[in-house]
Coordinates of C-alpha atoms in Angstrom, one line a residue:
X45 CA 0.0 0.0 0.0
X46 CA 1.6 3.3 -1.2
X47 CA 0.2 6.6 -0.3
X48 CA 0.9 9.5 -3.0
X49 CA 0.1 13.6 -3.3
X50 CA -1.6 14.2 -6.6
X51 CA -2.9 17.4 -8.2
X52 CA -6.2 17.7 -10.1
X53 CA -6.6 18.0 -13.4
X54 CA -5.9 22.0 -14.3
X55 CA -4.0 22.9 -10.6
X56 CA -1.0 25.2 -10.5
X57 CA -0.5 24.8 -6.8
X58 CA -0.6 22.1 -4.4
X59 CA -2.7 24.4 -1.7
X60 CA -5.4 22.1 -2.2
X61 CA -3.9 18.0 -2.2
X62 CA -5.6 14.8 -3.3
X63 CA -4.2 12.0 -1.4
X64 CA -4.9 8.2 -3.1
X65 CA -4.2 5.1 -1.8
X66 CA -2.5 2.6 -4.4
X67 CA -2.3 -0.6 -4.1
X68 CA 0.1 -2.1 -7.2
X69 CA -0.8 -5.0 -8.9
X70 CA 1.6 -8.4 -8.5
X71 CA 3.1 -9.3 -12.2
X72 CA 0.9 -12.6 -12.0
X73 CA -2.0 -10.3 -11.9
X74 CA -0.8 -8.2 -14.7
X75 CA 0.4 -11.4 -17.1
X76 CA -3.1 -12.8 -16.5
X77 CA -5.3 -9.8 -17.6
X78 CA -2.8 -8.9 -20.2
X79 CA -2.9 -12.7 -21.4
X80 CA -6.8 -12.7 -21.4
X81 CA -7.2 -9.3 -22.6
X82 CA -9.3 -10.3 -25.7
X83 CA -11.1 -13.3 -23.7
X84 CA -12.4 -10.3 -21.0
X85 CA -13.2 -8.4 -23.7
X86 CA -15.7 -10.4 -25.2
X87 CA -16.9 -11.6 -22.2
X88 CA -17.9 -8.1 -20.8
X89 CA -19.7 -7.3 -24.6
X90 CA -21.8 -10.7 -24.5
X91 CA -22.7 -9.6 -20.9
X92 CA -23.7 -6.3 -22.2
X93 CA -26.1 -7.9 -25.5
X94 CA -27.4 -10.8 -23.1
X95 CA -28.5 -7.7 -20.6
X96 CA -29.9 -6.1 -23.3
X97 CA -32.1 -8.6 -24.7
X98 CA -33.1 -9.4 -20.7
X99 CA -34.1 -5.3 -19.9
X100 CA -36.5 -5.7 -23.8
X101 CA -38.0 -8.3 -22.0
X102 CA -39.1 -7.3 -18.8
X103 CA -39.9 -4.2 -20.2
X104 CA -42.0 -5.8 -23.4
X105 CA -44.3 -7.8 -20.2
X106 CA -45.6 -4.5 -18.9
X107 CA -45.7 -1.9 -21.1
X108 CA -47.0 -4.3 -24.5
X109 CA -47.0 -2.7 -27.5
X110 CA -45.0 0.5 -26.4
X111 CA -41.5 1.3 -27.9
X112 CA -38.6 1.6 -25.7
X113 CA -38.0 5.5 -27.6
X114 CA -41.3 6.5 -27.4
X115 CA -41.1 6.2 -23.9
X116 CA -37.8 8.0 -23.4
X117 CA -38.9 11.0 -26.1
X118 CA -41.9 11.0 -23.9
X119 CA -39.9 11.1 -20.5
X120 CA -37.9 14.2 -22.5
X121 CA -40.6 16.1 -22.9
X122 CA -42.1 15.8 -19.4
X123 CA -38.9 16.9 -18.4
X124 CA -38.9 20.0 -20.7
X125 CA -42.5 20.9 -19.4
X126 CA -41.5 20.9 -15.5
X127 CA -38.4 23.4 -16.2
X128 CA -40.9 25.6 -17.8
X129 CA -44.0 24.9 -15.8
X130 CA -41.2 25.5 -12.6
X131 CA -38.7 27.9 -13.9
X132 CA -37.0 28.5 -10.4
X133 CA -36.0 24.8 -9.6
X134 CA -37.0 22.3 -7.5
X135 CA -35.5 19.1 -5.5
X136 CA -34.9 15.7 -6.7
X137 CA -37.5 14.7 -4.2
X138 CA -40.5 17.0 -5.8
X139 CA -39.4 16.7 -9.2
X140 CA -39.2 13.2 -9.2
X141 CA -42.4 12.4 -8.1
X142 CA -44.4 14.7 -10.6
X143 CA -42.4 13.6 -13.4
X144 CA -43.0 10.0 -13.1
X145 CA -46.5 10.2 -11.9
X146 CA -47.3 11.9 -15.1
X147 CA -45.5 9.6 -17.2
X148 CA -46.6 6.4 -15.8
X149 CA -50.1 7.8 -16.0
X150 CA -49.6 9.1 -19.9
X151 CA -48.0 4.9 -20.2
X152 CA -50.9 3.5 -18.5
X153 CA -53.4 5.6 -20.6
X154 CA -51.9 4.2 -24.2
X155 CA -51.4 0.8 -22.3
X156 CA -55.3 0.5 -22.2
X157 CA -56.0 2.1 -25.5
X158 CA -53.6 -0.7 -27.0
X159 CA -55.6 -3.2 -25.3
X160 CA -58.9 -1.9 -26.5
X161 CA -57.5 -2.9 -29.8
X162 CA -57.9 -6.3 -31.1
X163 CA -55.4 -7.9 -33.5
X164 CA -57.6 -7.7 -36.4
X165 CA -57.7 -4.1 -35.6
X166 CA -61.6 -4.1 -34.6
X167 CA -62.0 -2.0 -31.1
X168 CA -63.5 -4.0 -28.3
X169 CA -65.3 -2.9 -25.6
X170 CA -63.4 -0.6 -23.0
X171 CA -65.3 -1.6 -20.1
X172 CA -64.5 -5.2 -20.9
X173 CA -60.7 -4.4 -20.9
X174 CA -60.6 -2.4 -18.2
X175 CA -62.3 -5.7 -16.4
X176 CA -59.0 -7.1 -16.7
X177 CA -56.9 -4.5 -15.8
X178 CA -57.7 -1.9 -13.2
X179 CA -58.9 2.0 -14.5
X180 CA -57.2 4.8 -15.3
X181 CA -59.0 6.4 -12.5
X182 CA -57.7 3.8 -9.8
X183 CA -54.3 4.3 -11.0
X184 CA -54.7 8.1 -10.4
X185 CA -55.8 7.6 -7.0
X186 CA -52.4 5.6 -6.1
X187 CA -50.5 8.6 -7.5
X188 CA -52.4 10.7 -5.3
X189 CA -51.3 9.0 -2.4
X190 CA -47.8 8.6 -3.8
X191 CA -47.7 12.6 -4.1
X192 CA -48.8 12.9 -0.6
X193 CA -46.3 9.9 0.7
X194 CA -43.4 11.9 -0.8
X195 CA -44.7 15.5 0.8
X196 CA -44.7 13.8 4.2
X197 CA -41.1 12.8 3.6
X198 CA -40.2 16.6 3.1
X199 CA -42.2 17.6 6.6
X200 CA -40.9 14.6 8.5
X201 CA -37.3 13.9 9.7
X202 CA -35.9 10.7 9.0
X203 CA -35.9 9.9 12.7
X204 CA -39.7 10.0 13.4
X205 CA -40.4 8.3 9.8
X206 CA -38.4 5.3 11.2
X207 CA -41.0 4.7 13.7
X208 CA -43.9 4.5 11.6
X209 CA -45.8 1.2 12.6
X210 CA -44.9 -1.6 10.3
X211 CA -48.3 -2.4 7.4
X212 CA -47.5 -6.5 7.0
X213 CA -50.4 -6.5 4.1
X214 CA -48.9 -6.5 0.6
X215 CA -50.7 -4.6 -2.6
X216 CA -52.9 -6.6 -4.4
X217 CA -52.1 -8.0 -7.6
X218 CA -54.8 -6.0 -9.9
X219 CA -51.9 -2.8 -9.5
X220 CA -48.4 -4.5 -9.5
X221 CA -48.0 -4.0 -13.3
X222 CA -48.4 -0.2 -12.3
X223 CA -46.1 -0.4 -10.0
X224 CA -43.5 -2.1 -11.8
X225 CA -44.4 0.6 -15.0
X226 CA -43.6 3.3 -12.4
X227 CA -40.5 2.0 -11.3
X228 CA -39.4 2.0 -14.9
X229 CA -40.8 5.5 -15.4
X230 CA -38.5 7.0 -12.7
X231 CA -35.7 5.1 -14.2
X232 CA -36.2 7.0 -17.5
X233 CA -36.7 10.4 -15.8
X234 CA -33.2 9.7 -13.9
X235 CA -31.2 8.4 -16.9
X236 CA -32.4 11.3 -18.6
X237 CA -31.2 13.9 -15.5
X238 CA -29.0 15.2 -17.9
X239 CA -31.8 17.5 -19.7
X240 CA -32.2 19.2 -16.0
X241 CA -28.1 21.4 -16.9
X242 CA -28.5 24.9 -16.3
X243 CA -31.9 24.7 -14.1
X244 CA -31.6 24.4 -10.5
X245 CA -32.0 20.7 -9.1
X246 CA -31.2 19.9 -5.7
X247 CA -30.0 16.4 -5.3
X248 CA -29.4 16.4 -1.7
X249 CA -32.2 13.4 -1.1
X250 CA -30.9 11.2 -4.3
X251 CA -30.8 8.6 -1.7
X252 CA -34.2 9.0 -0.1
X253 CA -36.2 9.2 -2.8
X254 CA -39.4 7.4 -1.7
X255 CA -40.5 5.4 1.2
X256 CA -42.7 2.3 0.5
X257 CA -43.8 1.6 4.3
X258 CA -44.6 5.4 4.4
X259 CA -46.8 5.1 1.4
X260 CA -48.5 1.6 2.9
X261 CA -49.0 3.8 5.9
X262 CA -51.0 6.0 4.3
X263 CA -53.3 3.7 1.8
X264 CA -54.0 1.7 4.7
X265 CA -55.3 4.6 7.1
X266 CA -57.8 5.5 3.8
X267 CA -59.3 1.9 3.4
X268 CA -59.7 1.1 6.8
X269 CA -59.2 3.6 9.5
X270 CA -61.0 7.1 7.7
X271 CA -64.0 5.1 7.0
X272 CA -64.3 4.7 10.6
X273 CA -64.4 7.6 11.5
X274 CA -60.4 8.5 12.0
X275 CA -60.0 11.5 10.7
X276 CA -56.7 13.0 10.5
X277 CA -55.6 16.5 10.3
X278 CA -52.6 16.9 8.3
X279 CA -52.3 20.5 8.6
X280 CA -52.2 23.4 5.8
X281 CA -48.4 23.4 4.8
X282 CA -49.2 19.7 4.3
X283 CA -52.0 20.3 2.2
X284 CA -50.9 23.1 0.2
X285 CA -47.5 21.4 -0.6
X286 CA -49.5 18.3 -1.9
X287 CA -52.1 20.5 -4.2
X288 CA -49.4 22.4 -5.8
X289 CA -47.2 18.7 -6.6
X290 CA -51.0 16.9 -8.1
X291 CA -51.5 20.6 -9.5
X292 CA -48.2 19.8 -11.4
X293 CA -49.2 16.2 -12.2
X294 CA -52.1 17.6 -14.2
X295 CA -50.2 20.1 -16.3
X296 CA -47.3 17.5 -17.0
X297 CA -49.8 15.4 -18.3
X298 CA -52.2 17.4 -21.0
X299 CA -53.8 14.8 -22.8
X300 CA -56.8 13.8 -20.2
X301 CA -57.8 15.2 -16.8
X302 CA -56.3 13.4 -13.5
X303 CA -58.7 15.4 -11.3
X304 CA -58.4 17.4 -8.6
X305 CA -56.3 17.3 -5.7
X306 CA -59.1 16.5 -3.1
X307 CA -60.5 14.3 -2.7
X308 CA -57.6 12.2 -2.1
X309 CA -59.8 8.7 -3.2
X310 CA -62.8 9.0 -5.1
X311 CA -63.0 5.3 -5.4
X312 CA -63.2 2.4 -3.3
X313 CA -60.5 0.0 -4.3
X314 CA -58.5 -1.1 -1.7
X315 CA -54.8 -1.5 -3.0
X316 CA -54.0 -3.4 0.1
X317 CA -54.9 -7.1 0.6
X318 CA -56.8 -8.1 3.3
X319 CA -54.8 -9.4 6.3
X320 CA -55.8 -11.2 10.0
X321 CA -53.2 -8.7 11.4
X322 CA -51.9 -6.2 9.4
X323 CA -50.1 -3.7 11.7
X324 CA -46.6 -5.6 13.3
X325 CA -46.0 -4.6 16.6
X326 CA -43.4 -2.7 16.7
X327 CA -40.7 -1.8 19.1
X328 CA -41.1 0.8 22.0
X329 CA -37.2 2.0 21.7
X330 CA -37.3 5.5 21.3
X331 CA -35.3 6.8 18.5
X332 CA -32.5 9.1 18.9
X333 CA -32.4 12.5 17.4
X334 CA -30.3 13.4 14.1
X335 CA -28.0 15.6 14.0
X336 CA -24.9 17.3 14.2
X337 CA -23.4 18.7 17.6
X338 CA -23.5 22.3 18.2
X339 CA -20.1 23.6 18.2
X340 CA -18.7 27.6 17.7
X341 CA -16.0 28.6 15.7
X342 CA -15.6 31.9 13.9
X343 CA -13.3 30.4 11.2
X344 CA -15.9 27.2 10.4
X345 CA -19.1 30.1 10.5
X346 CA -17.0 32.8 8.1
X347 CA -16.2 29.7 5.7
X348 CA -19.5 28.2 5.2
X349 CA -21.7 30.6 5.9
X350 CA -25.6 30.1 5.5
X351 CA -25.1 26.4 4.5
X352 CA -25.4 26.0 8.1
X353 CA -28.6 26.9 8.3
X354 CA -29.9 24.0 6.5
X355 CA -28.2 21.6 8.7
X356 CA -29.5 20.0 11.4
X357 CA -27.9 20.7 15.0
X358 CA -28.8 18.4 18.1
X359 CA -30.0 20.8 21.1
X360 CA -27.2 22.2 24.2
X361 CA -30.0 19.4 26.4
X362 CA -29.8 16.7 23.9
X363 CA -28.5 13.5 25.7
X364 CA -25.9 13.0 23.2
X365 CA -24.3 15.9 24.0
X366 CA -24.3 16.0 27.5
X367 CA -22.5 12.6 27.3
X368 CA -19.9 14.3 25.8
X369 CA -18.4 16.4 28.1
X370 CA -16.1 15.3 29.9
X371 CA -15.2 14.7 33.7
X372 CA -12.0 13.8 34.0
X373 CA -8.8 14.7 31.6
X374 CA -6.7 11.1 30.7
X375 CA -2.8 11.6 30.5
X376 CA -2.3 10.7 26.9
X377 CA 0.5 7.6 27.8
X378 CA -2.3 5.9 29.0
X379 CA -4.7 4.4 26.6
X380 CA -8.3 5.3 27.5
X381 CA -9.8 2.2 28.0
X382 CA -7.0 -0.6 29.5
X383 CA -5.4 2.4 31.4
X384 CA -1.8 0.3 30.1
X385 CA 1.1 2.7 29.7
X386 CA 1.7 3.5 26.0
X387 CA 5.4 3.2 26.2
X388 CA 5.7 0.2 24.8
X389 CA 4.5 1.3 21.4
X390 CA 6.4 4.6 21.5
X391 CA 9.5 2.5 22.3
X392 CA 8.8 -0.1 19.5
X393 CA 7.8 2.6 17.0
X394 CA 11.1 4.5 17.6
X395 CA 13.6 1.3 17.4
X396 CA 11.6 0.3 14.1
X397 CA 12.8 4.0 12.5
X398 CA 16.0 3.8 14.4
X399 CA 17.1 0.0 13.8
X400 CA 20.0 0.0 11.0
X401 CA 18.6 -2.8 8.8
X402 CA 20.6 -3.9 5.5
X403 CA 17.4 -5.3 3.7
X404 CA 17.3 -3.0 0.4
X405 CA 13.8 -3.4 0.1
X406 CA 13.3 -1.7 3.9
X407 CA 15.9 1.5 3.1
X408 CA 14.2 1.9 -0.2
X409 CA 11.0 2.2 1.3
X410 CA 12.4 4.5 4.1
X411 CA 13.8 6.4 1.6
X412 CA 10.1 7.1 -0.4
X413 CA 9.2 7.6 3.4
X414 CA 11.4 10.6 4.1
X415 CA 10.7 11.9 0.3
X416 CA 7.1 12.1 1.0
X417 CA 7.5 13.7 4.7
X418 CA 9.7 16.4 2.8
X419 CA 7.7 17.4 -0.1
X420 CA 4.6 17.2 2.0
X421 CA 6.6 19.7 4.8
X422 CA 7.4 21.8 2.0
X423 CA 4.0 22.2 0.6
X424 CA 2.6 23.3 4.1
X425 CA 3.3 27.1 4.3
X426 CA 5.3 28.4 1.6
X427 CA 8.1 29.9 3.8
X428 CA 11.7 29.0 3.5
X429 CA 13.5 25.7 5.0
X430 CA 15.5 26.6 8.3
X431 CA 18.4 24.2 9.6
X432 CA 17.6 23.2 13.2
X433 CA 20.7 23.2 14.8
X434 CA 20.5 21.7 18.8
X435 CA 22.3 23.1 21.4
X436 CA 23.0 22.9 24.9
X437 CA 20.5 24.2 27.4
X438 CA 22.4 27.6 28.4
X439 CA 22.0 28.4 32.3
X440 CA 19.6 30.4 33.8
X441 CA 20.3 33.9 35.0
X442 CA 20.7 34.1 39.2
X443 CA 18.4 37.2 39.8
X444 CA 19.3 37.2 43.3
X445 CA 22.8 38.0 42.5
X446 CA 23.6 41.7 43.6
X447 CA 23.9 43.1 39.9
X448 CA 27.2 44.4 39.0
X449 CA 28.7 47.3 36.8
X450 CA 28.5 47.3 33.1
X451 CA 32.2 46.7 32.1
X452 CA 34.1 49.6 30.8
X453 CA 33.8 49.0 26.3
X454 CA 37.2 49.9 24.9
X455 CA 37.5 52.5 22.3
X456 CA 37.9 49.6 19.3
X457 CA 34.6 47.5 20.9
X458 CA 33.1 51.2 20.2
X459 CA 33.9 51.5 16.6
X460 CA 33.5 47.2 15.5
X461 CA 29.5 48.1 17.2
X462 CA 29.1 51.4 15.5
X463 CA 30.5 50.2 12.0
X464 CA 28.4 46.9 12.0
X465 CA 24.9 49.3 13.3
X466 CA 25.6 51.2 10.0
X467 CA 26.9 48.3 7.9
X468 CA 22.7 46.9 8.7
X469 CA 21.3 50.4 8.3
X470 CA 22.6 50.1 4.6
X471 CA 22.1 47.0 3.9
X472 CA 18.0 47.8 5.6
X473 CA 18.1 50.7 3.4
X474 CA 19.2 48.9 0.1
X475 CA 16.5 46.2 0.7
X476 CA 13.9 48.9 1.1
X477 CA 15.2 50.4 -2.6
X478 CA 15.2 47.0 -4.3
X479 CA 11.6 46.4 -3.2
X480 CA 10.3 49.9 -3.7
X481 CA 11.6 48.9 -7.3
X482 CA 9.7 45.7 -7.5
X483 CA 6.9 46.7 -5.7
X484 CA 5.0 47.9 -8.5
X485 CA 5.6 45.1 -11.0
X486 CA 4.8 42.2 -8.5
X487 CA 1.5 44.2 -7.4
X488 CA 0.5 44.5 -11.6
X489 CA 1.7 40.8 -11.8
X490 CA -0.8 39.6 -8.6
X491 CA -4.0 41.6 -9.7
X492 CA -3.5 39.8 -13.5
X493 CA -2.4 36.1 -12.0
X494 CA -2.6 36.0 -8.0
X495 CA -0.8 32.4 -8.5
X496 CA 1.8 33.5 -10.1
X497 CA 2.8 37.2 -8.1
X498 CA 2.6 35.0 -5.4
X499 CA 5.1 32.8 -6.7
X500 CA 7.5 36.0 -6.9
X501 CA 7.1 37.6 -3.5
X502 CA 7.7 34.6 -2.1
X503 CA 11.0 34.7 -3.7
X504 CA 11.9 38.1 -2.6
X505 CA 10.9 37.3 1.0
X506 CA 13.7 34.2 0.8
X507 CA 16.0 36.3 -0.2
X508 CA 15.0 39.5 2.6
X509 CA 16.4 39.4 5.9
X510 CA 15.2 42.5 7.5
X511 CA 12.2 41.9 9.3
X512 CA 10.4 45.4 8.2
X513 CA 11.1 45.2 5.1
X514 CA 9.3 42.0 5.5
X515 CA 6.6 43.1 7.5
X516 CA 5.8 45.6 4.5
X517 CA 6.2 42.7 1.7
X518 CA 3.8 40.1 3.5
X519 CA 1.2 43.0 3.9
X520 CA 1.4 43.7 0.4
X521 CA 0.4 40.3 -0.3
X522 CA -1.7 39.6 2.3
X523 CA -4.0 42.4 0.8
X524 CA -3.5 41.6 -2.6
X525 CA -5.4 38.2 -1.2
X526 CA -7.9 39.8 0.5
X527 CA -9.1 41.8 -2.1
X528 CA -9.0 39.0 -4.8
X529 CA -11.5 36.5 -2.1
X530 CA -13.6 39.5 -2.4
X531 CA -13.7 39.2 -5.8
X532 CA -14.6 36.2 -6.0
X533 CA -17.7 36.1 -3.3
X534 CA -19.1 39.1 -5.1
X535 CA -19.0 36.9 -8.7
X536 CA -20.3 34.0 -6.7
X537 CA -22.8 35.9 -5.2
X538 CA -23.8 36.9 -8.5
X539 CA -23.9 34.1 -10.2
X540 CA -26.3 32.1 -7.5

């Protein structure tokens, strides 16, 4: 296992470091691939053709008659409606949800006007057809509460959700091949994402992009506990968010009305099959809250900023956090939990860099040690190597001693201390005149390449060894890199 510092693609500097971990291939591994190389090769393409043929399949035994690109042009220009229909963006979450809904609702739509179609052509009755599959309007009704599953997700933390009591009924058979067609739906509206550049799509939730025990949650308090008289307030912002995503369902699709948003069922279907017991009893452990703990630092809250804001942050109360705080300070030789001295390993580690081994294999790999240590020292601060030299502690100064009489300088002590005083004055002054000459140039190069002027005042400070004319050089740049940040949060702040 080697561990190297790489650039990115396009980097000048090595501010900001990638570090990879590597781990080389034997020559028996490389002989074998390079041996097979063909033999892989077509492998990995009849892999790709036999998955082909499988995916026509499965999708041929739901969606019939329907073309593979017809579906995705259709998927396209659902896609190109909701930028338009919600020109200010949206998250993956809402967009999502409208965009399939519609889609498997247009595919369900020509799905029964293909069955109403015989194979001589001849139309059949639709009432017949629709005997054997379930109506449109059904269908429309499981959207509904698939649009109201997915607004309760955006109200609901992911810790309360996780309690939800557990529905053991499955869905009835009569609607699995709508399921499965929106399944594939949303798999065409996310292999299409790419038609979303340039409009704002938050993708924070890609991972938690529906909840299925939510949604059985739901269907089963509408066939069994609200005809019972349960009724359940869910609240305006609830509401209002789930009228303006079925709003958006009925725009997206055009071609026939879904409805309107409420009532939620307007028919009696149950999509749920009927179980003995079909709530699971579920376990009284109370969940513990999510979140990051509070902390305050003026660097971290100048950095980020309002990106904070959306975070969430566990209360000063919380139970977490108060079991953090600790009671009692640990000398760091002793490990925290076997309270065993640590000496052992500091002794061990420093006879393993000390021991004088012969093997060429070890002092080649000490040498790539030491070669990393220096270039990563050196990209640390750019400031310029200094030679540590150790001495000997020098005694401290007895205060209690009587002080004595400064001794008497002689008249050549006089003149070697005067002459050196002025030999610095001169050579302070000259410093000052070469910089007040390169001042200028250096200031011009760092407001057209900041990299780059950089580069050259650090040079001149290597070379600089008064300490005020060095104070005056690092100010120089130091607000030569203030005022190019600023720069760049006002275009930032412009272009968001």
């Amino acid at each position: 296992m080697k561990v190297n510092a790489v650039l990115s693609s396009g980097q000048t500097s090595d501010i900001l470091r990638l570090y990879a971990y590597l781990m080389l291939s034997k020559h028996r591994q490389q002989r074998f691939f390079k041996e097979n190389e063909k033999k892989i090769e077509n492998a990995y393409k009849a892999l790709i053709k036999e998955l082909e043929e499988c995916r026509v399949l499965a999708f041929e035994s739901i969606f019939g008659n329907l073309r593979w690109n017809n579906i995705i042009e259709e998927a396209c220009e659902i896609i190109s409606l909701l930028k338009q229909l919600w020109p200010e963006g949206s998250d993956v979450r809402r967009a999502l949800c409208v965009t399939s809904c519609s889609l498997s609702l247009r595919m369900y739509h020509d799905f029964l006007e293909n069955r109403t179609k015989t194979a001589s052509g001849q139309e059949t009755n639709r009432q017949q057809v629709e005997g054997d599959c379930l109506s449109l309007q059904w269908m429309e009704d499981l959207c509904k509460l698939h649009c109201l599953s997915v607004v309760f997700m955006l109200h609901l933390p992911l810790s309360q959700r996780a309690c939800t009591r557990f529905i053991t009924s499955n869905w009835i058979e009569d609607i699995q091949t709508f399921l499965k067609m929106r399944k594939w739906c949303e798999y065409f509206i996310l292999n299409n994402t790419n038609i979303f550049e340039f409009w704002n799509l938050n993708l924070i939730h890609l991972c938690d992009l529906s909840d299925e025990l939510l949604l059985k949650n739901i269907a089963f308090y509408y066939e069994n506990e609200n005809v019972q008289g349960l009724h359940l307030n869910l609240g305006n912002a609830i509401m209002k968010d789930y009228e303006y995503l079925w709003n958006a369902v009925s725009k997206l699709v055009g071609k026939f009305d879904v409805g309107k948003p409420i009532p939620l069922r307007t028919t009696e279907l149950n999509f749920l099959k009927k179980d003995p017991v079909p709530i699971k009893d579920t376990s009284k452990e109370k969940m513990p809250n999510l979140g990051f703990i509070p902390m305050s630092s003026k660097m971290v809250d100048q950095f980020v900023g309002d990106v904070l804001k959306d975070l969430p942050f566990l209360k000063r109360d919380d139970p977490i956090v108060t079991s953090l705080v600790k009671h009692k300070e640990f000398d760091e030789l002793i490990h925290w939990h076997s309270h065993k001295p640590l000496s052992d390993d500091y002794d061990r580690t420093k006879c393993h860099f000390n021991e004088k081994s012969r093997d060429p294999y070890h002092l080649k790999s000490v040498q790539k040690y030491q070669v990393f240590q220096r270039f990563y020292g050196k990209s640390l601060e750019s400031v310029s190597s200094k030679l540590i030299v150790t001495q000997d502690v020098k005694p401290k100064k007895n205060f209690t001693k009587p002080k004595t009489k400064k001794a008497n300088e002689t008249k050549a002590e006089i003149i070697t201390r005067e002459n050196k005083k002025r030999l610095f004055a001169k050579e302070e002054q000259k410093e000052e005149n070469k910089w007040n000459v390169l001042s200028h140039s250096i200031e011009e190069e760092m407001k057209e390449n900041l990299n780059s002027g950089i580069q050259n005042l650090e040079d001149f400070l290597k070379s600089c060894k008064s300490n005020l004319v060095k104070y005056q050089v690092e100010m120089v740049g130091l607000t030569a890199c203030l005022k190019a940040w600023k720069e760049h949060c006002r275009s930032q702040g412009k272009g968001m």
